[in-house]
XYZ file of C-alpha atoms in Angstrom:
525
model
C 16.956 7.718 -22.657
C 16.716 9.526 -19.311
C 19.742 11.553 -18.260
C 19.623 12.913 -14.722
C 21.085 16.116 -13.359
C 21.347 15.648 -9.611
C 20.854 18.787 -7.522
C 23.012 18.295 -4.440
C 22.627 20.552 -1.399
C 25.347 19.846 1.151
C 27.339 21.442 3.939
C 29.817 18.902 5.343
C 31.897 15.755 4.742
C 33.812 16.712 1.563
C 35.107 13.176 1.037
C 31.553 11.807 0.941
C 30.465 14.545 -1.493
C 33.368 13.855 -3.823
C 32.657 10.133 -3.709
C 28.936 10.681 -4.280
C 29.578 12.912 -7.304
C 32.055 10.469 -8.845
C 29.740 7.482 -8.350
C 26.649 9.145 -9.831
C 28.425 10.763 -12.789
C 30.352 7.591 -13.662
C 27.121 6.161 -15.068
C 26.688 9.139 -17.403
C 24.540 11.374 -15.218
C 25.347 14.923 -14.088
C 25.443 16.902 -10.870
C 25.112 20.517 -9.778
C 26.456 21.169 -6.284
C 25.534 23.890 -3.825
C 27.861 23.866 -0.825
C 26.506 25.932 2.075
C 28.269 29.292 2.366
C 28.268 28.844 6.162
C 30.358 25.685 5.853
C 34.116 25.322 6.109
C 35.730 27.239 3.207
C 38.716 24.848 2.821
C 36.240 21.981 2.425
C 34.633 23.758 -0.526
C 38.025 24.392 -2.119
C 38.832 20.733 -1.699
C 35.586 19.629 -3.372
C 36.058 21.980 -6.334
C 39.663 20.900 -6.768
C 38.786 17.181 -6.716
C 35.961 17.543 -9.241
C 37.298 20.318 -11.507
C 38.168 17.898 -14.314
C 34.804 16.126 -14.252
C 32.728 17.538 -17.149
C 29.535 16.190 -15.597
C 29.862 18.281 -12.428
C 29.048 21.964 -12.087
C 28.600 24.310 -9.139
C 26.017 26.920 -8.228
C 27.261 30.346 -9.366
C 26.345 31.896 -6.010
C 26.522 30.151 -2.648
C 23.896 30.927 -0.005
C 24.141 30.760 3.779
C 21.435 28.195 4.485
C 19.263 27.819 7.558
C 16.580 25.256 8.365
C 13.066 26.540 7.692
C 14.353 29.542 5.709
C 13.913 30.698 2.118
C 17.695 30.288 1.805
C 17.250 26.544 1.175
C 14.936 27.221 -1.764
C 17.224 29.932 -3.140
C 20.195 27.568 -2.928
C 18.183 24.947 -4.824
C 17.234 27.494 -7.508
C 20.872 28.556 -7.891
C 21.928 24.936 -8.394
C 19.051 24.341 -10.814
C 20.008 27.347 -12.932
C 23.580 26.095 -13.096
C 22.421 22.590 -14.071
C 19.995 23.796 -16.765
C 22.751 25.871 -18.371
C 25.553 23.301 -18.050
C 23.647 20.145 -19.011
C 21.347 20.795 -21.989
C 20.810 17.054 -22.501
C 19.580 16.418 -18.964
C 15.978 15.172 -19.033
C 15.355 15.046 -15.271
C 16.493 16.999 -12.211
C 16.691 15.025 -8.979
C 16.968 16.770 -5.580
C 19.491 15.189 -3.186
C 21.314 15.884 0.047
C 24.737 14.661 1.082
C 23.021 11.987 3.208
C 21.258 10.384 0.209
C 22.462 7.382 -1.756
C 21.070 5.391 -4.666
C 19.365 2.110 -3.764
C 18.855 1.104 -7.400
C 21.224 0.901 -10.357
C 21.498 3.692 -12.922
C 20.144 1.184 -15.448
C 17.021 0.607 -13.327
C 16.593 4.319 -12.544
C 16.840 5.420 -16.187
C 14.421 2.729 -17.322
C 12.001 3.652 -14.540
C 11.989 7.316 -15.554
C 11.651 6.447 -19.238
C 8.615 4.283 -18.500
C 7.006 6.844 -16.176
C 6.824 10.199 -17.930
C 5.786 12.111 -14.827
C 7.052 14.508 -12.192
C 7.710 12.764 -8.874
C 6.847 15.145 -6.054
C 4.523 15.082 -3.059
C 1.706 17.607 -3.592
C -0.877 17.517 -0.801
C -3.397 20.285 -0.265
C -1.902 22.535 2.410
C -5.182 23.192 4.203
C -7.117 19.966 3.641
C -4.406 17.369 4.237
C -2.965 16.349 7.599
C 0.624 16.383 6.323
C 1.606 18.823 9.071
C 1.379 16.873 12.327
C 2.426 19.512 14.877
C 3.257 23.199 15.070
C 1.894 26.129 13.114
C -0.020 25.513 9.911
C -1.922 28.403 8.325
C 0.311 30.837 10.201
C 3.249 29.647 8.088
C 1.619 31.446 5.172
C -0.504 34.354 6.364
C 2.228 35.961 8.500
C 5.664 37.074 7.346
C 8.637 35.221 8.818
C 11.909 37.125 8.635
C 13.912 35.305 11.294
C 15.125 31.760 11.860
C 13.176 30.013 14.621
C 16.165 27.877 15.620
C 18.920 30.503 15.739
C 16.853 33.657 16.396
C 14.010 32.280 18.470
C 13.263 35.508 20.389
C 13.066 37.603 17.215
C 11.106 34.940 15.410
C 8.383 34.703 18.052
C 8.323 38.441 18.848
C 7.715 39.243 15.194
C 5.129 36.491 14.942
C 3.214 37.556 18.092
C 3.211 41.239 17.076
C 1.742 40.392 13.681
C -0.953 38.294 15.364
C -1.752 41.020 17.907
C -2.188 43.743 15.272
C -3.801 41.507 12.649
C -1.006 41.998 10.131
C -1.981 39.096 7.911
C -1.369 38.864 4.188
C -3.134 37.222 1.268
C -1.870 34.176 -0.555
C -1.416 34.892 -4.305
C -4.960 34.329 -5.467
C -4.185 32.071 -8.407
C -2.079 29.649 -6.343
C -3.387 26.623 -4.484
C -0.721 26.055 -1.849
C 0.485 22.468 -1.693
C 2.839 20.752 0.747
C 5.069 17.688 0.724
C 8.567 16.300 0.965
C 11.388 18.471 -0.393
C 12.971 15.451 -2.105
C 11.685 15.292 -5.679
C 12.537 14.410 -9.295
C 11.172 16.772 -11.961
C 11.298 16.675 -15.753
C 13.289 19.300 -17.644
C 10.161 20.896 -19.101
C 8.761 21.357 -15.612
C 11.956 22.969 -14.289
C 12.128 25.338 -17.274
C 8.484 26.323 -16.737
C 9.164 27.049 -13.050
C 12.220 29.202 -13.838
C 10.302 31.062 -16.537
C 7.379 31.706 -14.164
C 9.738 33.109 -11.543
C 11.200 35.555 -14.062
C 7.684 36.872 -14.672
C 6.191 36.626 -11.189
C 8.227 38.463 -8.567
C 5.182 38.281 -6.276
C 5.628 34.515 -6.009
C 9.189 34.870 -4.737
C 8.167 37.733 -2.440
C 5.447 35.567 -0.899
C 7.454 32.373 -0.397
C 10.635 34.176 0.699
C 8.888 35.128 3.970
C 6.977 31.858 4.345
C 8.068 29.532 7.139
C 9.649 26.256 5.879
C 9.098 27.096 2.178
C 11.073 24.097 0.913
C 7.978 22.023 1.821
C 5.615 24.264 -0.189
C 7.444 26.194 -2.943
C 8.150 23.564 -5.610
C 5.113 21.531 -4.541
C 2.810 24.505 -5.199
C 4.401 25.585 -8.474
C 4.494 22.095 -9.964
C 0.807 21.595 -9.170
C 0.079 25.094 -10.593
C 1.889 24.466 -13.878
C 1.546 20.738 -14.528
C -1.691 18.724 -15.000
C -2.467 16.433 -12.079
C -2.344 13.425 -14.413
C 1.351 14.100 -15.055
C 2.315 14.190 -11.379
C 3.175 11.128 -9.321
C 2.229 12.309 -5.849
C 5.133 10.747 -3.962
C 8.793 11.277 -3.322
C 11.194 8.964 -5.202
C 13.477 8.998 -2.135
C 12.859 6.521 0.681
C 12.872 8.242 4.053
C 11.220 7.623 7.401
C 10.729 9.652 10.550
C 10.814 8.629 14.198
C 8.057 9.305 16.730
C 9.879 12.538 17.520
C 9.887 13.819 13.942
C 13.566 13.048 13.358
C 14.760 11.314 10.174
C 15.557 7.628 10.609
C 19.202 6.820 9.900
C 20.241 3.722 7.939
C 23.253 1.572 8.791
C 25.272 -1.310 7.315
C 22.707 -4.012 8.075
C 19.940 -2.168 6.193
C 21.338 -2.958 2.737
C 18.911 -5.731 1.747
C 15.928 -3.906 3.210
C 16.738 -0.698 1.297
C 17.084 -2.500 -2.039
C 13.618 -4.011 -1.578
C 11.849 -0.640 -1.297
C 9.991 0.889 -4.243
C 12.221 3.971 -4.353
C 15.320 5.125 -6.242
C 17.318 6.716 -3.406
C 17.331 6.545 0.398
C 17.902 9.162 3.076
C 19.639 9.343 5.592
C 22.665 7.092 5.325
C 24.793 7.180 8.473
C 28.234 8.783 7.984
C 29.690 5.804 9.868
C 28.007 3.180 7.641
C 31.119 2.743 5.510
C 30.242 -0.752 4.304
C 26.733 0.323 3.290
C 28.087 3.350 1.432
C 30.646 1.254 -0.404
C 28.081 -1.364 -1.465
C 25.543 1.223 -2.609
C 28.259 3.151 -4.457
C 29.221 0.049 -6.427
C 25.562 -0.805 -6.990
C 24.661 2.335 -8.985
C 27.047 1.527 -11.842
C 26.115 -2.179 -11.937
C 24.130 -3.777 -14.757
C 21.578 -6.577 -14.945
C 20.615 -6.400 -11.274
C 17.106 -7.606 -10.426
C 15.217 -5.770 -7.677
C 12.290 -7.764 -6.213
C 10.230 -5.094 -4.468
C 9.038 -6.116 -0.995
C 8.149 -2.692 0.406
C 8.178 -3.722 4.078
C 10.513 -0.965 5.282
C 8.079 1.261 7.148
C 6.126 -1.488 8.887
C 9.347 -3.331 9.753
C 10.799 -0.204 11.327
C 7.611 0.389 13.318
C 7.719 -3.207 14.588
C 11.359 -3.165 15.631
C 11.235 0.252 17.303
C 7.966 -0.610 19.015
C 9.245 -3.723 20.755
C 9.449 -3.336 24.476
C 6.931 -0.518 24.674
C 4.346 -1.791 27.103
C 1.330 -0.070 28.617
C 0.558 3.016 26.558
C -2.638 3.579 28.551
C -2.402 4.641 32.168
C -6.040 5.122 33.168
C -9.462 4.192 31.917
C -11.189 6.300 29.304
C -13.766 8.574 30.884
C -16.654 6.802 29.196
C -15.446 3.461 30.567
C -14.934 4.474 34.189
C -18.563 3.996 35.181
C -19.378 1.529 32.458
C -19.470 -2.035 33.841
C -20.806 -5.304 32.492
C -22.480 -6.226 35.764
C -21.564 -8.672 38.577
C -24.139 -11.218 37.421
C -22.382 -11.811 34.116
C -19.551 -14.152 33.099
C -17.074 -13.255 30.373
C -14.790 -15.934 28.883
C -11.724 -14.590 27.048
C -9.882 -16.974 24.710
C -6.425 -15.602 23.920
C -4.493 -17.014 20.963
C -2.052 -15.657 18.373
C -3.173 -18.266 15.817
C -6.642 -16.955 15.132
C -7.746 -20.026 13.189
C -7.059 -22.235 16.224
C -9.151 -20.049 18.533
C -11.964 -19.922 15.975
C -12.075 -23.716 15.795
C -12.302 -23.910 19.564
C -15.131 -21.359 19.830
C -17.013 -23.217 17.080
C -16.850 -26.304 19.287
C -17.908 -24.340 22.373
C -20.883 -22.899 20.501
C -21.787 -26.396 19.256
C -21.517 -28.139 22.627
C -22.815 -25.412 24.974
C -25.382 -22.635 24.967
C -22.762 -19.906 25.469
C -22.768 -17.253 22.672
C -19.364 -16.849 21.039
C -17.870 -13.866 19.207
C -14.543 -14.160 17.428
C -11.822 -11.479 17.259
C -14.083 -8.554 18.105
C -11.271 -6.031 18.676
C -8.816 -7.356 16.088
C -10.711 -8.299 12.934
C -12.873 -5.814 11.051
C -14.958 -8.517 9.374
C -15.972 -10.313 12.580
C -19.694 -11.233 12.196
C -21.683 -8.989 14.550
C -25.316 -8.031 15.039
C -26.527 -4.473 14.476
C -25.610 -2.559 17.625
C -26.625 0.872 16.385
C -23.417 1.667 14.485
C -20.942 1.278 17.326
C -19.918 -2.077 15.850
C -19.070 -0.763 12.363
C -15.336 -0.115 12.807
C -12.501 -1.498 14.914
C -11.808 2.007 16.171
C -15.325 2.418 17.545
C -15.352 -1.051 19.091
C -12.006 -0.491 20.819
C -12.878 2.993 21.984
C -16.137 1.862 23.603
C -15.303 -1.773 24.279
C -17.223 -2.219 27.530
C -20.298 -0.678 25.939
C -19.985 -3.007 22.935
C -19.661 -6.123 25.117
C -22.525 -5.053 27.357
C -24.702 -4.597 24.256
C -23.689 -8.093 23.071
C -24.802 -9.561 26.403
C -28.132 -7.775 25.965
C -28.485 -8.810 22.315
C -27.947 -12.513 23.053
C -30.084 -12.343 26.203
C -27.492 -14.408 28.086
C -25.300 -13.783 31.116
C -22.372 -15.719 29.625
C -20.286 -14.720 26.596
C -17.089 -15.995 24.908
C -14.725 -13.559 23.143
C -11.465 -14.155 21.249
C -8.523 -11.792 21.749
C -5.016 -11.501 20.359
C -2.268 -11.853 23.016
C -1.086 -8.346 22.120
C -4.289 -6.988 23.731
C -3.078 -7.276 27.322
C -4.630 -3.898 28.144
C -8.024 -5.181 26.966
C -7.644 -8.388 29.003
C -6.718 -6.440 32.136
C -9.542 -3.971 31.552
C -12.197 -6.715 31.463
C -10.574 -8.546 34.385
C -11.008 -5.350 36.379
C -14.736 -5.246 35.665
C -17.398 -6.340 38.147
C -18.282 -9.228 35.842
C -16.651 -12.587 36.520
C -13.938 -12.813 33.857
C -11.954 -15.942 33.008
C -9.020 -16.178 30.632
C -7.944 -19.176 28.559
C -4.630 -18.867 26.770
C -3.990 -21.235 23.864
C -0.261 -21.889 23.608
C 0.716 -22.965 20.087
C 3.947 -24.124 18.489
C 5.363 -21.788 15.811
C 7.254 -23.234 12.885
C 9.573 -21.060 10.805
C 7.116 -21.287 7.902
C 4.307 -20.032 10.112
C 6.425 -17.103 11.368
C 7.378 -16.179 7.806
C 3.706 -16.180 6.854
C 2.926 -14.103 9.951
C 5.617 -11.568 9.000
C 4.076 -11.197 5.547
C 0.517 -10.946 6.884
C 1.402 -8.079 9.205
C 3.646 -6.291 6.686
C 7.048 -6.995 8.221
C 8.114 -8.768 5.046
C 6.909 -8.892 1.466
C 6.613 -11.753 -0.965
C 9.928 -10.681 -2.510
C 11.858 -9.917 0.690
C 15.334 -11.532 0.582
C 15.474 -14.813 2.485
C 18.407 -13.509 4.560
C 16.322 -10.539 5.709
C 13.374 -12.749 6.591
C 15.632 -15.177 8.454
C 16.930 -12.348 10.633
C 13.342 -11.442 11.470
C 12.402 -14.846 12.844
C 14.199 -14.672 16.249
C 12.758 -11.245 17.228
C 9.266 -12.300 16.092
C 9.488 -15.559 18.043
C 10.758 -13.673 21.087
C 7.986 -11.108 20.689
C 5.309 -13.810 20.727
C 6.896 -15.444 23.772
C 7.057 -12.083 25.505
C 3.339 -11.459 24.945
C 2.577 -14.809 26.554
C 4.894 -14.074 29.477
C 3.146 -10.773 30.117
C -0.245 -12.481 30.250
C 0.971 -15.213 32.610
C 2.729 -12.629 34.769
C -0.306 -10.377 35.065
C -1.661 -12.377 38.002
C -5.082 -12.835 36.422
C -7.617 -14.682 38.546
C -9.313 -17.478 36.632
C -6.392 -17.921 34.220
C -6.153 -21.295 32.430
C -4.012 -22.557 29.596
C -4.173 -25.287 26.989
C -1.040 -26.199 25.074
C -0.363 -27.823 21.739
C 2.425 -29.801 23.412
C 0.220 -31.005 26.308
C -1.734 -34.270 26.336
C -5.493 -34.277 25.790
C -6.344 -34.980 29.455
C -4.422 -31.916 30.644
C -6.158 -29.670 28.112
C -9.588 -31.116 28.926
C -9.022 -30.347 32.611
C -8.225 -26.726 31.702
C -11.441 -26.473 29.647
C -13.428 -27.871 32.573
C -12.108 -25.154 34.866
C -12.389 -22.402 32.269
C -16.008 -23.007 31.217
C -17.194 -24.526 34.482
C -18.495 -27.640 32.698
C -18.236 -31.328 33.514
C -15.567 -33.657 32.148
C -17.812 -35.109 29.431
C -18.593 -31.661 28.041
C -14.918 -30.695 28.127
C -14.062 -33.876 26.196
C -16.684 -32.969 23.589
C -15.219 -29.469 23.202
C -11.672 -30.828 22.817
C -12.368 -33.742 20.524
C -11.064 -31.969 17.390
C -7.939 -33.824 16.236
C -7.023 -30.944 13.917
C -7.455 -28.123 16.461
C -3.805 -27.017 16.269
C -3.236 -27.771 12.579
C -1.958 -24.937 10.385
């Protein structure tokens, strides 16, 4: 059965460290602690005193002063690993943690998971081919030597860096290594750790290279694991659930994230807020529990993106350069049908196509599989259609040989609506206002990834008000945009009112509008 030695790197909050060690070792696992040598000395004494009688806790023999982006973080990890390998000969796995991490599964679940998946869990993406690095230096992390900390010694860091660039003082990567990159939070098997430590005893050049690499904790273990272990024995992901904000900062979890965290397909989560006392207490009790079922919903990332994205309106400020002189033409009429329930809009356009000679295209900018003619390749992806939307619509006018065209749009596409309304073509907008039951909103949340099939009902219930408000807000923005030629049909309105709106929208007579609106099941879900 799996027995885990947790490798804990920490620098603050001694009470939380003591509690974390006691909770994780109570279930039979072990822990090796490295407490930053820069940290408060009395705090370290306190930790050692509180845990001195715990046989499942050991400490790194040598403490390192750690700095972000430095080799010191890797050296501290190696010191803790060496202590753990020596102190816990029965440990089968070594799991990297920080003081901000907590288990989101039981020990029972975690041990069974590791027993059933005989692999190393670590992100290993090709350093040069992947896009794991989003901003900042990339190749220069490796080919130049970095002796100073960019955060605390910025002038020295950049002076050294610029001098090396000016005089071409590059270095070679050890030729037998394919540098990999990924998250520093991993879980490795004992055999893998022993192979890494053995390699380092033989290969001083490896330590020499990585010790002057910038941010080596994202490349050191990732590279060596991939060098030593067959790809088939590596699960290319971190077992720790973590997310980052738009600004590259780790997302912090609070008391009301408990249910969401348990539904993620991970063993631990980072970062737990120091003030989330209730969350810490519940997760601490959870690890030692037995017989707990964990339905995996996996909606954490998309849910976070949805909630943090609410209220952000108008990401575009000007037209794209290829759109500025790209108009549909003043002789053309464009009819935009806007509806969140796509199946309702599709029924309506089917009726319009049946009763009139106006060509209709469904969710052109929202649905990849929308039936389209061959437009020379520009129609093949949603990205291309959205990037060159006026060109695509102009080509559709030309393909159909008509000066009138109906398109469906999602209400979230206000920028698209406003863009077409600003064209020289005569553009009219018809909003379809539908009623949203709780069941429909739950289905919507699952379709867009805000909830999974196994998300707890309490979590889903808390989602419904913000989703309902979000849909109402989209409609308010459209109505408040002051669009000329705006009409609306409503599920709650009588047939005569809706027929009058269709008459105005399409510019048809009352009989034709009645024919378009004669579907009794138009608004049915």
